[in-house]
Amino acid sequence: MRRNGSSSIQNSVNGHKEDSFQYHWDEEPPLPPPVWKPTKHDIATGRDPNRVKFFDTTLRDGEQSPGATLTGEEKLVIARQLAKLGVDIIEAGFPVASNGDFEAVRNIARTVGNRENPPIICGLARAVESDIARCWEAVKDAAFPRIHTFIATSDIHMEHKLKKTRSQVLEIVTRTVQYAKSLCEDVEFSAEDATRSDPEFLYQVFSRAIEAGATTINVPDTVGYTTPAEFGALVRGIRRNVRGIENVCLSVHGHDDLGLAVANFLSAIENGAQQVECTVNGIGERAGNASLEEIVMALYVRRQYYNRKLSRPDWNALLTCVDTQEIWKTSKLVSNLTGMIVQPNKAIVGSNAFAHESGIHQDGILKNRLTYEIMDAKLIGMQENQLVLGKHSGRHAFKKRLGELGFDLTEDELNRAFIRFKDLADKKKEVTLWDLESIVNDEVRLQGTEYLKLERVQVQCGDKLISTATVTIMHMELNRELTAVSIGTGPVDAAFKALNSIEGVPKVVLQEYMVNSITQGIDALGEVTVRIRGETDSRSFIGSAANTDIVVASVQAYVNAMNRLARCAQYPKSVHPQKDAVV
């Protein structure tokens, strides 16, 4: 591979000199498809060593989305569902970030990491011995633990963030990967901002990491800068020039700043990458990460193309171990718990993904679905909103139905959900599947310490009346009920102002308010999501709730967001893996 220009970042565009590291893929002879050797995890779980491995970072990189703070209990719920989905690796968090994150990762390692057919449980660590030691303490109880360590390798990061020379970075890579290897058999190394790094230097870094004991080499497109052709060329360059690359797993990680993350990953797979690092619903910092469900379904729907591209004999063979039937449920769960609403036109899991408005399209679909649909909604586990239970259904029938729908609840979660179901059944003539999903997700969201508990809300409003709200909460620390009355521009505004005026309630600023109907009809459940921030805190917190009364749902969502803020206020601000300096 030929390289033109210097490595200077002077006169660069977006931190990268356009003519510095040019790939001449048109001059390269083709590479044979890689041969992937089975790992201990492959053998123990019976997974195909030739599959594309899915490394899910929803609980780490995805949680870095503004406002998407998850409690330890919520992380565990998502981790259990990710294991059911069939991902190969769960990056459970950044253990050194806070004591809460450490405990969440350790709990996932001890439970999900030891279930039947367990995924690898991974923790992130900067290339610092203290980070790595803390990470190992968090993941070591999993049946298959992994330490994932990283350091930046682009000139702009080394000069302005790390303030390190290339030789210093190479020394750090050798030292820290060796230390990680002394603790854990499975070590992943990432070169942060790899796609804006000098390829020749990148080859040296990866060669050093492999020599030091890394078993997975990850190529991150940290700022979503690259294009599919460039990313494919970089993967081929790594396969040609990195010593020992044939003995390790080659992975890619990418962000969607230019809307190219999924296309970049598919190009990387075509060119020899075995592992893809992605998130459910594509959540993550800025424009998000590569979307897990889009990559999975691209490899499923176009499996004949990718099997041929990878020279596999069976063109209809599945390329992943992901259970596509669990995609819809996983997407809904992550959306509900993070408060990150999925856009209607989102590929695969958006509400409009399988909807047809055009008369021509509808006519074609009625005659043959394949005229305008390349996949069936049932493939991703999307079910029709059928009636599931009635008001006379008992707890046993309720539990049995939840099991049939794939929900895995603890006894406490089940009890709370059943009480909510009976309450809803008294208000609605029919309780549907989507109602049930909303109830279950609502109860899962309520896990964790409640500092404030909504007791009552009453409003008076009308076109000739001044909207007035009376709100009563139980302040758990004070152990007494507190009530306030306020007026507002409408019932929700009045209720929020009443809540804000109660002494001992966190002072917050409402940033976003969203309402979504779960089902159709006059008695439909309404789901409300709010985003708030503390008056003295730059962090955002999301709260959600569902109720047939939209005002009650709004106030409960507001209280849930306040409880999140109060919980996080008990701990120091979490360390950010890329942005915070090592101390």
PDB file of N, CA, C and O in Angstrom, residues 9-73:
ATOM      1  N   ILE A   9      -0.736  17.660  10.839  1.00  0.00           N
ATOM      2  CA  ILE A   9      -2.152  17.989  10.920  1.00  0.00           C
ATOM      3  C   ILE A   9      -2.381  19.471  10.639  1.00  0.00           C
ATOM      4  O   ILE A   9      -3.488  19.969  10.791  1.00  0.00           O
ATOM      5  N   GLN A  10      -1.322  20.182  10.253  1.00  0.00           N
ATOM      6  CA  GLN A  10      -1.492  21.568   9.869  1.00  0.00           C
ATOM      7  C   GLN A  10      -2.315  21.645   8.588  1.00  0.00           C
ATOM      8  O   GLN A  10      -2.191  20.806   7.698  1.00  0.00           O
ATOM      9  N   ASN A  11      -3.128  22.684   8.461  1.00  0.00           N
ATOM     10  CA  ASN A  11      -3.983  22.867   7.284  1.00  0.00           C
ATOM     11  C   ASN A  11      -4.893  21.667   7.045  1.00  0.00           C
ATOM     12  O   ASN A  11      -5.221  21.335   5.911  1.00  0.00           O
ATOM     13  N   SER A  12      -5.246  20.960   8.104  1.00  0.00           N
ATOM     14  CA  SER A  12      -6.074  19.776   7.965  1.00  0.00           C
ATOM     15  C   SER A  12      -7.546  20.156   7.903  1.00  0.00           C
ATOM     16  O   SER A  12      -7.933  21.259   8.259  1.00  0.00           O
ATOM     17  N   VAL A  13      -8.353  19.218   7.427  1.00  0.00           N
ATOM     18  CA  VAL A  13      -9.797  19.383   7.397  1.00  0.00           C
ATOM     19  C   VAL A  13     -10.386  18.448   8.441  1.00  0.00           C
ATOM     20  O   VAL A  13     -10.195  17.245   8.377  1.00  0.00           O
ATOM     21  N   ASN A  14     -11.087  19.007   9.439  1.00  0.00           N
ATOM     22  CA  ASN A  14     -11.702  18.185  10.494  1.00  0.00           C
ATOM     23  C   ASN A  14     -10.692  17.272  11.179  1.00  0.00           C
ATOM     24  O   ASN A  14     -10.971  16.121  11.473  1.00  0.00           O
ATOM     25  N   GLY A  15      -9.475  17.797  11.401  1.00  0.00           N
ATOM     26  CA  GLY A  15      -8.478  17.024  12.123  1.00  0.00           C
ATOM     27  C   GLY A  15      -7.773  15.976  11.296  1.00  0.00           C
ATOM     28  O   GLY A  15      -7.031  15.158  11.811  1.00  0.00           O
ATOM     29  N   HIS A  16      -7.963  15.973   9.985  1.00  0.00           N
ATOM     30  CA  HIS A  16      -7.359  14.942   9.138  1.00  0.00           C
ATOM     31  C   HIS A  16      -6.931  15.578   7.828  1.00  0.00           C
ATOM     32  O   HIS A  16      -7.736  16.205   7.142  1.00  0.00           O
ATOM     33  N   LYS A  17      -5.673  15.444   7.492  1.00  0.00           N
ATOM     34  CA  LYS A  17      -5.159  16.005   6.248  1.00  0.00           C
ATOM     35  C   LYS A  17      -5.563  15.089   5.098  1.00  0.00           C
ATOM     36  O   LYS A  17      -5.147  13.947   5.042  1.00  0.00           O
ATOM     37  N   GLU A  18      -6.392  15.598   4.182  1.00  0.00           N
ATOM     38  CA  GLU A  18      -7.014  14.762   3.160  1.00  0.00           C
ATOM     39  C   GLU A  18      -6.013  14.004   2.301  1.00  0.00           C
ATOM     40  O   GLU A  18      -6.254  12.889   1.896  1.00  0.00           O
ATOM     41  N   ASP A  19      -4.836  14.619   2.018  1.00  0.00           N
ATOM     42  CA  ASP A  19      -3.885  13.932   1.137  1.00  0.00           C
ATOM     43  C   ASP A  19      -2.778  13.227   1.904  1.00  0.00           C
ATOM     44  O   ASP A  19      -1.788  12.798   1.342  1.00  0.00           O
ATOM     45  N   SER A  20      -2.966  13.093   3.232  1.00  0.00           N
ATOM     46  CA  SER A  20      -1.896  12.514   4.038  1.00  0.00           C
ATOM     47  C   SER A  20      -1.786  11.009   3.885  1.00  0.00           C
ATOM     48  O   SER A  20      -0.713  10.469   3.672  1.00  0.00           O
ATOM     49  N   PHE A  21      -2.893  10.297   4.031  1.00  0.00           N
ATOM     50  CA  PHE A  21      -2.860   8.842   4.077  1.00  0.00           C
ATOM     51  C   PHE A  21      -3.836   8.301   3.049  1.00  0.00           C
ATOM     52  O   PHE A  21      -4.957   7.940   3.369  1.00  0.00           O
ATOM     53  N   GLN A  22      -3.434   8.247   1.812  1.00  0.00           N
ATOM     54  CA  GLN A  22      -4.340   7.864   0.735  1.00  0.00           C
ATOM     55  C   GLN A  22      -4.208   6.375   0.443  1.00  0.00           C
ATOM     56  O   GLN A  22      -3.102   5.850   0.347  1.00  0.00           O
ATOM     57  N   TYR A  23      -5.348   5.708   0.299  1.00  0.00           N
ATOM     58  CA  TYR A  23      -5.369   4.289   0.012  1.00  0.00           C
ATOM     59  C   TYR A  23      -5.507   4.087  -1.494  1.00  0.00           C
ATOM     60  O   TYR A  23      -6.387   4.659  -2.128  1.00  0.00           O
ATOM     61  N   HIS A  24      -4.633   3.264  -2.044  1.00  0.00           N
ATOM     62  CA  HIS A  24      -4.697   2.976  -3.479  1.00  0.00           C
ATOM     63  C   HIS A  24      -5.162   1.540  -3.652  1.00  0.00           C
ATOM     64  O   HIS A  24      -4.403   0.656  -4.032  1.00  0.00           O
ATOM     65  N   TRP A  25      -6.462   1.329  -3.338  1.00  0.00           N
ATOM     66  CA  TRP A  25      -7.002  -0.025  -3.357  1.00  0.00           C
ATOM     67  C   TRP A  25      -7.085  -0.587  -4.771  1.00  0.00           C
ATOM     68  O   TRP A  25      -7.175  -1.770  -4.968  1.00  0.00           O
ATOM     69  N   ASP A  26      -7.064   0.313  -5.761  1.00  0.00           N
ATOM     70  CA  ASP A  26      -7.128  -0.173  -7.133  1.00  0.00           C
ATOM     71  C   ASP A  26      -5.840  -0.878  -7.546  1.00  0.00           C
ATOM     72  O   ASP A  26      -5.803  -1.602  -8.529  1.00  0.00           O
ATOM     73  N   GLU A  27      -4.735  -0.666  -6.782  1.00  0.00           N
ATOM     74  CA  GLU A  27      -3.458  -1.282  -7.101  1.00  0.00           C
ATOM     75  C   GLU A  27      -3.245  -2.596  -6.344  1.00  0.00           C
ATOM     76  O   GLU A  27      -2.236  -3.270  -6.556  1.00  0.00           O
ATOM     77  N   GLU A  28      -4.139  -2.960  -5.440  1.00  0.00           N
ATOM     78  CA  GLU A  28      -3.930  -4.115  -4.590  1.00  0.00           C
ATOM     79  C   GLU A  28      -4.441  -5.394  -5.230  1.00  0.00           C
ATOM     80  O   GLU A  28      -5.551  -5.421  -5.768  1.00  0.00           O
ATOM     81  N   PRO A  29      -3.657  -6.470  -5.163  1.00  0.00           N
ATOM     82  CA  PRO A  29      -4.206  -7.774  -5.562  1.00  0.00           C
ATOM     83  C   PRO A  29      -5.227  -8.218  -4.522  1.00  0.00           C
ATOM     84  O   PRO A  29      -5.150  -7.831  -3.358  1.00  0.00           O
ATOM     85  N   PRO A  30      -6.225  -9.015  -4.907  1.00  0.00           N
ATOM     86  CA  PRO A  30      -7.262  -9.428  -3.951  1.00  0.00           C
ATOM     87  C   PRO A  30      -6.697 -10.313  -2.847  1.00  0.00           C
ATOM     88  O   PRO A  30      -5.714 -11.036  -3.045  1.00  0.00           O
ATOM     89  N   LEU A  31      -7.318 -10.235  -1.675  1.00  0.00           N
ATOM     90  CA  LEU A  31      -6.949 -11.081  -0.538  1.00  0.00           C
ATOM     91  C   LEU A  31      -7.906 -12.258  -0.445  1.00  0.00           C
ATOM     92  O   LEU A  31      -9.102 -12.110  -0.700  1.00  0.00           O
ATOM     93  N   PRO A  32      -7.420 -13.428  -0.084  1.00  0.00           N
ATOM     94  CA  PRO A  32      -8.340 -14.562   0.122  1.00  0.00           C
ATOM     95  C   PRO A  32      -9.173 -14.318   1.371  1.00  0.00           C
ATOM     96  O   PRO A  32      -8.767 -13.573   2.273  1.00  0.00           O
ATOM     97  N   PRO A  33     -10.371 -14.905   1.467  1.00  0.00           N
ATOM     98  CA  PRO A  33     -11.188 -14.746   2.675  1.00  0.00           C
ATOM     99  C   PRO A  33     -10.425 -15.247   3.899  1.00  0.00           C
ATOM    100  O   PRO A  33      -9.639 -16.214   3.813  1.00  0.00           O
ATOM    101  N   PRO A  34     -10.595 -14.609   5.046  1.00  0.00           N
ATOM    102  CA  PRO A  34      -9.876 -15.053   6.250  1.00  0.00           C
ATOM    103  C   PRO A  34     -10.396 -16.400   6.746  1.00  0.00           C
ATOM    104  O   PRO A  34     -11.540 -16.777   6.495  1.00  0.00           O
ATOM    105  N   VAL A  35      -9.532 -17.118   7.450  1.00  0.00           N
ATOM    106  CA  VAL A  35      -9.912 -18.377   8.093  1.00  0.00           C
ATOM    107  C   VAL A  35      -9.929 -18.122   9.593  1.00  0.00           C
ATOM    108  O   VAL A  35      -8.907 -17.780  10.185  1.00  0.00           O
ATOM    109  N   TRP A  36     -11.089 -18.259  10.209  1.00  0.00           N
ATOM    110  CA  TRP A  36     -11.230 -17.930  11.620  1.00  0.00           C
ATOM    111  C   TRP A  36     -11.168 -19.201  12.463  1.00  0.00           C
ATOM    112  O   TRP A  36     -11.907 -20.155  12.237  1.00  0.00           O
ATOM    113  N   LYS A  37     -10.290 -19.182  13.448  1.00  0.00           N
ATOM    114  CA  LYS A  37     -10.113 -20.341  14.316  1.00  0.00           C
ATOM    115  C   LYS A  37     -11.104 -20.290  15.474  1.00  0.00           C
ATOM    116  O   LYS A  37     -11.395 -19.223  16.003  1.00  0.00           O
ATOM    117  N   PRO A  38     -11.628 -21.458  15.894  1.00  0.00           N
ATOM    118  CA  PRO A  38     -12.575 -21.457  17.022  1.00  0.00           C
ATOM    119  C   PRO A  38     -11.892 -21.047  18.321  1.00  0.00           C
ATOM    120  O   PRO A  38     -10.757 -21.437  18.603  1.00  0.00           O
ATOM    121  N   THR A  39     -12.585 -20.235  19.118  1.00  0.00           N
ATOM    122  CA  THR A  39     -12.085 -19.830  20.428  1.00  0.00           C
ATOM    123  C   THR A  39     -12.682 -20.736  21.498  1.00  0.00           C
ATOM    124  O   THR A  39     -13.580 -21.550  21.223  1.00  0.00           O
ATOM    125  N   LYS A  40     -12.214 -20.588  22.727  1.00  0.00           N
ATOM    126  CA  LYS A  40     -12.781 -21.365  23.837  1.00  0.00           C
ATOM    127  C   LYS A  40     -14.268 -21.072  23.997  1.00  0.00           C
ATOM    128  O   LYS A  40     -15.059 -21.973  24.306  1.00  0.00           O
ATOM    129  N   HIS A  41     -14.639 -19.820  23.794  1.00  0.00           N
ATOM    130  CA  HIS A  41     -16.049 -19.447  23.896  1.00  0.00           C
ATOM    131  C   HIS A  41     -16.863 -20.118  22.788  1.00  0.00           C
ATOM    132  O   HIS A  41     -17.967 -20.616  23.039  1.00  0.00           O
ATOM    133  N   ASP A  42     -16.324 -20.149  21.575  1.00  0.00           N
ATOM    134  CA  ASP A  42     -17.014 -20.814  20.461  1.00  0.00           C
ATOM    135  C   ASP A  42     -17.257 -22.284  20.783  1.00  0.00           C
ATOM    136  O   ASP A  42     -18.362 -22.813  20.583  1.00  0.00           O
ATOM    137  N   ILE A  43     -16.222 -22.941  21.265  1.00  0.00           N
ATOM    138  CA  ILE A  43     -16.298 -24.388  21.524  1.00  0.00           C
ATOM    139  C   ILE A  43     -17.275 -24.677  22.662  1.00  0.00           C
ATOM    140  O   ILE A  43     -18.113 -25.584  22.575  1.00  0.00           O
ATOM    141  N   ALA A  44     -17.193 -23.890  23.742  1.00  0.00           N
ATOM    142  CA  ALA A  44     -18.040 -24.139  24.914  1.00  0.00           C
ATOM    143  C   ALA A  44     -19.514 -23.881  24.628  1.00  0.00           C
ATOM    144  O   ALA A  44     -20.391 -24.550  25.191  1.00  0.00           O
ATOM    145  N   THR A  45     -19.802 -22.903  23.765  1.00  0.00           N
ATOM    146  CA  THR A  45     -21.203 -22.537  23.500  1.00  0.00           C
ATOM    147  C   THR A  45     -21.722 -23.121  22.189  1.00  0.00           C
ATOM    148  O   THR A  45     -22.899 -22.935  21.854  1.00  0.00           O
ATOM    149  N   GLY A  46     -20.864 -23.820  21.453  1.00  0.00           N
ATOM    150  CA  GLY A  46     -21.296 -24.431  20.197  1.00  0.00           C
ATOM    151  C   GLY A  46     -21.577 -23.428  19.091  1.00  0.00           C
ATOM    152  O   GLY A  46     -22.329 -23.710  18.161  1.00  0.00           O
ATOM    153  N   ARG A  47     -20.970 -22.250  19.162  1.00  0.00           N
ATOM    154  CA  ARG A  47     -21.203 -21.230  18.137  1.00  0.00           C
ATOM    155  C   ARG A  47     -20.263 -21.438  16.951  1.00  0.00           C
ATOM    156  O   ARG A  47     -19.121 -21.861  17.105  1.00  0.00           O
ATOM    157  N   ASP A  48     -20.778 -21.145  15.780  1.00  0.00           N
ATOM    158  CA  ASP A  48     -20.032 -21.316  14.534  1.00  0.00           C
ATOM    159  C   ASP A  48     -18.829 -20.374  14.528  1.00  0.00           C
ATOM    160  O   ASP A  48     -19.000 -19.149  14.578  1.00  0.00           O
ATOM    161  N   PRO A  49     -17.597 -20.883  14.455  1.00  0.00           N
ATOM    162  CA  PRO A  49     -16.424 -19.997  14.460  1.00  0.00           C
ATOM    163  C   PRO A  49     -16.345 -19.106  13.225  1.00  0.00           C
ATOM    164  O   PRO A  49     -15.631 -18.098  13.233  1.00  0.00           O
ATOM    165  N   ASN A  50     -17.078 -19.457  12.173  1.00  0.00           N
ATOM    166  CA  ASN A  50     -17.052 -18.658  10.948  1.00  0.00           C
ATOM    167  C   ASN A  50     -18.136 -17.584  10.904  1.00  0.00           C
ATOM    168  O   ASN A  50     -18.307 -16.918   9.880  1.00  0.00           O
ATOM    169  N   ARG A  51     -18.855 -17.385  12.012  1.00  0.00           N
ATOM    170  CA  ARG A  51     -19.912 -16.368  12.043  1.00  0.00           C
ATOM    171  C   ARG A  51     -19.312 -14.967  12.124  1.00  0.00           C
ATOM    172  O   ARG A  51     -18.134 -14.795  12.459  1.00  0.00           O
ATOM    173  N   VAL A  52     -20.133 -13.983  11.853  1.00  0.00           N
ATOM    174  CA  VAL A  52     -19.794 -12.596  12.179  1.00  0.00           C
ATOM    175  C   VAL A  52     -20.195 -12.387  13.637  1.00  0.00           C
ATOM    176  O   VAL A  52     -21.340 -12.619  14.013  1.00  0.00           O
ATOM    177  N   LYS A  53     -19.238 -11.982  14.451  1.00  0.00           N
ATOM    178  CA  LYS A  53     -19.495 -11.826  15.887  1.00  0.00           C
ATOM    179  C   LYS A  53     -20.076 -10.445  16.175  1.00  0.00           C
ATOM    180  O   LYS A  53     -19.607  -9.437  15.638  1.00  0.00           O
ATOM    181  N   PHE A  54     -21.081 -10.424  17.060  1.00  0.00           N
ATOM    182  CA  PHE A  54     -21.707  -9.163  17.434  1.00  0.00           C
ATOM    183  C   PHE A  54     -21.304  -8.774  18.858  1.00  0.00           C
ATOM    184  O   PHE A  54     -21.589  -9.477  19.812  1.00  0.00           O
ATOM    185  N   PHE A  55     -20.615  -7.660  18.928  1.00  0.00           N
ATOM    186  CA  PHE A  55     -20.144  -7.063  20.181  1.00  0.00           C
ATOM    187  C   PHE A  55     -21.090  -5.909  20.485  1.00  0.00           C
ATOM    188  O   PHE A  55     -21.074  -4.886  19.799  1.00  0.00           O
ATOM    189  N   ASP A  56     -21.956  -6.084  21.480  1.00  0.00           N
ATOM    190  CA  ASP A  56     -22.946  -5.049  21.784  1.00  0.00           C
ATOM    191  C   ASP A  56     -22.411  -4.101  22.845  1.00  0.00           C
ATOM    192  O   ASP A  56     -22.027  -4.524  23.933  1.00  0.00           O
ATOM    193  N   THR A  57     -22.412  -2.811  22.519  1.00  0.00           N
ATOM    194  CA  THR A  57     -21.921  -1.802  23.460  1.00  0.00           C
ATOM    195  C   THR A  57     -23.017  -0.818  23.867  1.00  0.00           C
ATOM    196  O   THR A  57     -22.756   0.326  24.222  1.00  0.00           O
ATOM    197  N   THR A  58     -24.278  -1.293  23.824  1.00  0.00           N
ATOM    198  CA  THR A  58     -25.417  -0.465  24.244  1.00  0.00           C
ATOM    199  C   THR A  58     -25.244   0.024  25.679  1.00  0.00           C
ATOM    200  O   THR A  58     -25.557   1.175  26.002  1.00  0.00           O
ATOM    201  N   LEU A  59     -24.743  -0.835  26.560  1.00  0.00           N
ATOM    202  CA  LEU A  59     -24.637  -0.499  27.975  1.00  0.00           C
ATOM    203  C   LEU A  59     -23.430   0.369  28.294  1.00  0.00           C
ATOM    204  O   LEU A  59     -23.308   0.886  29.405  1.00  0.00           O
ATOM    205  N   ARG A  60     -22.536   0.554  27.331  1.00  0.00           N
ATOM    206  CA  ARG A  60     -21.364   1.404  27.559  1.00  0.00           C
ATOM    207  C   ARG A  60     -21.401   2.620  26.630  1.00  0.00           C
ATOM    208  O   ARG A  60     -21.702   3.724  27.035  1.00  0.00           O
ATOM    209  N   ASP A  61     -21.180   2.411  25.335  1.00  0.00           N
ATOM    210  CA  ASP A  61     -21.176   3.533  24.401  1.00  0.00           C
ATOM    211  C   ASP A  61     -22.581   4.089  24.207  1.00  0.00           C
ATOM    212  O   ASP A  61     -22.792   5.300  24.108  1.00  0.00           O
ATOM    213  N   GLY A  62     -23.581   3.193  24.169  1.00  0.00           N
ATOM    214  CA  GLY A  62     -24.959   3.649  24.006  1.00  0.00           C
ATOM    215  C   GLY A  62     -25.427   4.507  25.164  1.00  0.00           C
ATOM    216  O   GLY A  62     -26.162   5.488  24.978  1.00  0.00           O
ATOM    217  N   GLU A  63     -24.982   4.169  26.379  1.00  0.00           N
ATOM    218  CA  GLU A  63     -25.414   4.913  27.554  1.00  0.00           C
ATOM    219  C   GLU A  63     -24.788   6.304  27.606  1.00  0.00           C
ATOM    220  O   GLU A  63     -25.212   7.147  28.397  1.00  0.00           O
ATOM    221  N   GLN A  64     -23.794   6.552  26.754  1.00  0.00           N
ATOM    222  CA  GLN A  64     -23.183   7.878  26.711  1.00  0.00           C
ATOM    223  C   GLN A  64     -24.032   8.880  25.921  1.00  0.00           C
ATOM    224  O   GLN A  64     -23.663  10.042  25.810  1.00  0.00           O
ATOM    225  N   SER A  65     -25.179   8.425  25.386  1.00  0.00           N
ATOM    226  CA  SER A  65     -26.121   9.359  24.771  1.00  0.00           C
ATOM    227  C   SER A  65     -26.615  10.326  25.844  1.00  0.00           C
ATOM    228  O   SER A  65     -26.901   9.907  26.965  1.00  0.00           O
ATOM    229  N   PRO A  66     -26.724  11.612  25.531  1.00  0.00           N
ATOM    230  CA  PRO A  66     -27.203  12.569  26.530  1.00  0.00           C
ATOM    231  C   PRO A  66     -28.568  12.172  27.091  1.00  0.00           C
ATOM    232  O   PRO A  66     -29.513  11.950  26.351  1.00  0.00           O
ATOM    233  N   GLY A  67     -28.638  12.041  28.425  1.00  0.00           N
ATOM    234  CA  GLY A  67     -29.894  11.716  29.085  1.00  0.00           C
ATOM    235  C   GLY A  67     -30.176  10.246  29.240  1.00  0.00           C
ATOM    236  O   GLY A  67     -31.103   9.866  29.952  1.00  0.00           O
ATOM    237  N   ALA A  68     -29.388   9.393  28.597  1.00  0.00           N
ATOM    238  CA  ALA A  68     -29.685   7.951  28.603  1.00  0.00           C
ATOM    239  C   ALA A  68     -29.029   7.243  29.785  1.00  0.00           C
ATOM    240  O   ALA A  68     -28.477   6.158  29.640  1.00  0.00           O
ATOM    241  N   THR A  69     -29.071   7.841  30.958  1.00  0.00           N
ATOM    242  CA  THR A  69     -28.478   7.240  32.143  1.00  0.00           C
ATOM    243  C   THR A  69     -29.317   6.059  32.608  1.00  0.00           C
ATOM    244  O   THR A  69     -30.532   6.172  32.766  1.00  0.00           O
ATOM    245  N   LEU A  70     -28.660   4.920  32.819  1.00  0.00           N
ATOM    246  CA  LEU A  70     -29.346   3.710  33.262  1.00  0.00           C
ATOM    247  C   LEU A  70     -28.921   3.347  34.676  1.00  0.00           C
ATOM    248  O   LEU A  70     -27.748   3.508  35.039  1.00  0.00           O
ATOM    249  N   THR A  71     -29.844   2.846  35.469  1.00  0.00           N
ATOM    250  CA  THR A  71     -29.491   2.328  36.789  1.00  0.00           C
ATOM    251  C   THR A  71     -28.852   0.950  36.623  1.00  0.00           C
ATOM    252  O   THR A  71     -28.943   0.324  35.559  1.00  0.00           O
ATOM    253  N   GLY A  72     -28.232   0.458  37.699  1.00  0.00           N
ATOM    254  CA  GLY A  72     -27.651  -0.872  37.652  1.00  0.00           C
ATOM    255  C   GLY A  72     -28.691  -1.940  37.374  1.00  0.00           C
ATOM    256  O   GLY A  72     -28.443  -2.890  36.631  1.00  0.00           O
ATOM    257  N   GLU A  73     -29.887  -1.792  37.954  1.00  0.00           N
ATOM    258  CA  GLU A  73     -30.964  -2.763  37.734  1.00  0.00           C
ATOM    259  C   GLU A  73     -31.429  -2.752  36.281  1.00  0.00           C
ATOM    260  O   GLU A  73     -31.690  -3.796  35.682  1.00  0.00           O
TER     261      GLU A  73
END
